[in-house]
Amino acid sequence: HERLVGSEMGIRDSRETVRAELRDRIGPQAALCDAIRAALPPEAVLARDVTVPASSWGNRLLDIHHPHTNVFPRGGGIGQGLGMGIGAALATPDTPTLVMAGDGGLAVHLGELLTLAQERPRLTLVVFNDGGYGVLRNMQDRYFDRRSGVDLATPDFAALAHATGLPYARIAAEADAGAAVEV
């Protein structure tokens, strides 16, 4: 039993060391993870799209309190996060849901934004705007000499939210994160 407890402590310590290093690496963006976790009760659903922030920060920095509250596409397809989040929010209407999505994934599944506007589930959508398909861009930068089809024109998200009748808040600094993700 002591050996098992020691192993568990070692795993916990390793996890916390890795998390601390990641927090240092992402700098001010760590405030968004803190704000998300502070805003969401433990039973809230956290749905993540395949984006650099959602895949790396969301999967590594945000504590998941129960397997049913963790929604992430296992197949790695871009743009699934919002649809899965809407489904989770409609299935559990009294529980808040937060979706972490990328601008490229949202562009692929823009129709889901209209579903969000129509159905109005208890859902907060956080869109990370890096001007394209960041995951694919990183892979191309690492393995190829050029980029192809990964840099995208992105809309004015404030105007897009206004056009769909959805509330909008921009996170431009660490201090903006808490108010923007209140559920």
XYZ file of C-alpha atoms in Angstrom:
183
model
C 0.000 0.000 0.000
C 2.809 2.457 0.823
C 4.384 1.800 -2.568
C 1.099 2.598 -4.351
C 0.620 5.784 -2.349
C 4.181 6.811 -3.173
C 3.583 6.151 -6.881
C 0.383 8.154 -6.834
C 2.194 11.029 -5.146
C 4.937 10.846 -7.762
C 2.384 10.971 -10.569
C 0.620 13.920 -8.945
C 3.912 15.739 -8.464
C 4.904 15.085 -12.086
C 1.534 16.311 -13.322
C 1.838 19.510 -11.309
C 5.393 20.100 -12.574
C 4.287 19.673 -16.192
C 1.311 21.969 -15.622
C 3.519 24.643 -14.050
C 5.918 24.494 -17.005
C 3.035 24.800 -19.478
C 1.580 27.741 -17.544
C 4.956 29.474 -17.732
C 5.214 28.801 -21.463
C 1.777 30.184 -22.361
C 2.196 33.205 -20.115
C -0.812 35.534 -19.908
C -3.088 33.013 -21.620
C -2.976 30.937 -18.436
C -5.319 33.571 -16.970
C -8.021 32.337 -19.327
C -7.696 28.784 -17.991
C -7.897 30.157 -14.452
C -10.975 32.210 -15.337
C -12.689 29.244 -16.982
C -12.106 26.980 -14.008
C -13.178 29.715 -11.568
C -16.378 30.424 -13.527
C -17.453 26.821 -13.990
C -18.848 24.655 -11.222
C -17.394 21.122 -11.062
C -20.442 19.639 -12.819
C -20.159 22.002 -15.805
C -19.444 20.490 -19.202
C -16.211 21.500 -20.898
C -16.250 20.814 -24.641
C -13.127 21.421 -26.668
C -12.518 21.570 -30.376
C -9.245 20.540 -31.998
C -7.330 23.793 -31.591
C -3.896 24.505 -30.184
C -5.327 26.142 -27.018
C -8.080 23.582 -26.462
C -5.851 20.598 -27.161
C -2.854 21.739 -25.167
C -4.169 24.077 -22.477
C -7.669 22.652 -22.205
C -6.553 19.053 -22.035
C -3.650 19.704 -19.703
C -4.500 22.686 -17.502
C -8.219 22.403 -16.857
C -9.198 19.926 -14.183
C -11.904 17.518 -15.288
C -14.079 16.549 -12.332
C -16.084 13.762 -13.945
C -15.788 11.865 -17.249
C -19.292 13.011 -18.290
C -18.182 16.643 -18.147
C -15.303 16.108 -20.578
C -16.236 16.406 -24.264
C -13.375 16.204 -26.759
C -13.301 14.742 -30.288
C -11.239 11.563 -30.222
C -10.889 11.484 -34.014
C -9.183 14.852 -34.240
C -11.604 16.434 -36.715
C -11.620 20.218 -36.823
C -14.824 22.021 -35.884
C -16.636 19.397 -33.843
C -16.414 21.214 -30.519
C -19.346 23.582 -30.921
C -21.759 20.900 -32.161
C -20.753 18.558 -29.335
C -21.066 21.397 -26.828
C -24.532 22.323 -28.071
C -25.583 18.678 -27.751
C -24.223 18.494 -24.210
C -25.893 21.780 -23.250
C -29.261 20.694 -24.635
C -28.968 17.314 -22.889
C -28.192 18.960 -19.526
C -30.058 22.288 -19.627
C -29.504 23.126 -15.950
C -25.741 22.676 -16.212
C -23.448 25.289 -17.758
C -21.404 24.285 -20.785
C -18.290 26.021 -22.081
C -16.898 25.360 -25.551
C -13.304 26.133 -26.520
C -13.197 26.440 -30.327
C -10.844 27.811 -32.924
C -11.645 30.318 -35.632
C -10.900 27.716 -38.314
C -13.144 25.119 -36.687
C -15.924 27.653 -36.317
C -15.557 28.575 -39.999
C -15.963 24.909 -40.979
C -19.118 24.567 -38.891
C -20.540 28.093 -38.981
C -24.052 26.657 -39.166
C -23.672 25.486 -35.571
C -23.432 29.124 -34.547
C -26.915 29.616 -35.987
C -28.124 26.608 -33.986
C -26.631 28.186 -30.871
C -28.445 31.452 -31.648
C -31.738 29.652 -32.279
C -31.746 27.200 -29.370
C -30.056 29.422 -26.753
C -28.709 26.639 -24.513
C -26.735 27.532 -21.391
C -23.443 27.689 -23.300
C -20.456 29.995 -23.410
C -18.383 29.841 -26.597
C -14.734 30.891 -26.402
C -13.247 31.311 -29.881
C -9.472 31.404 -30.276
C -8.563 33.504 -33.286
C -5.164 32.707 -34.770
C -6.164 33.445 -38.341
C -6.516 29.885 -39.546
C -6.043 26.238 -38.806
C -3.388 26.523 -36.096
C -2.892 22.800 -35.511
C -2.365 22.157 -39.218
C -0.212 25.284 -39.536
C 2.080 24.033 -36.774
C 2.405 20.621 -38.453
C 3.228 22.217 -41.809
C 5.764 24.555 -40.209
C 7.437 21.606 -38.534
C 7.523 19.157 -41.438
C 7.365 21.175 -44.654
C 9.054 24.138 -46.291
C 5.826 25.977 -47.038
C 2.276 26.474 -45.818
C -0.764 25.584 -47.858
C -4.422 26.235 -47.033
C -3.950 26.929 -43.331
C -4.038 30.723 -43.148
C -7.607 32.003 -43.382
C -9.479 35.262 -43.594
C -11.435 35.531 -40.366
C -14.620 37.492 -39.807
C -15.199 40.361 -37.454
C -16.421 38.217 -34.567
C -18.196 41.119 -32.838
C -20.190 41.756 -36.030
C -20.852 38.021 -36.450
C -22.177 37.786 -32.882
C -24.322 40.864 -33.475
C -25.677 39.406 -36.734
C -26.759 36.236 -34.916
C -28.073 38.057 -31.847
C -25.496 36.489 -29.541
C -23.721 38.374 -26.765
C -20.028 39.095 -27.378
C -17.008 39.954 -25.256
C -13.423 40.220 -26.448
C -10.534 39.027 -24.318
C -7.613 41.294 -25.157
C -5.814 41.144 -21.805
C -5.587 38.923 -18.736
C -7.973 41.169 -16.840
C -10.715 40.608 -19.451
C -10.863 36.840 -19.023
C -12.976 36.540 -15.863
C -15.868 38.735 -16.986
C -15.883 37.226 -20.488
C -16.368 33.613 -19.357
C -18.887 34.114 -16.542
C -21.630 31.543 -16.974
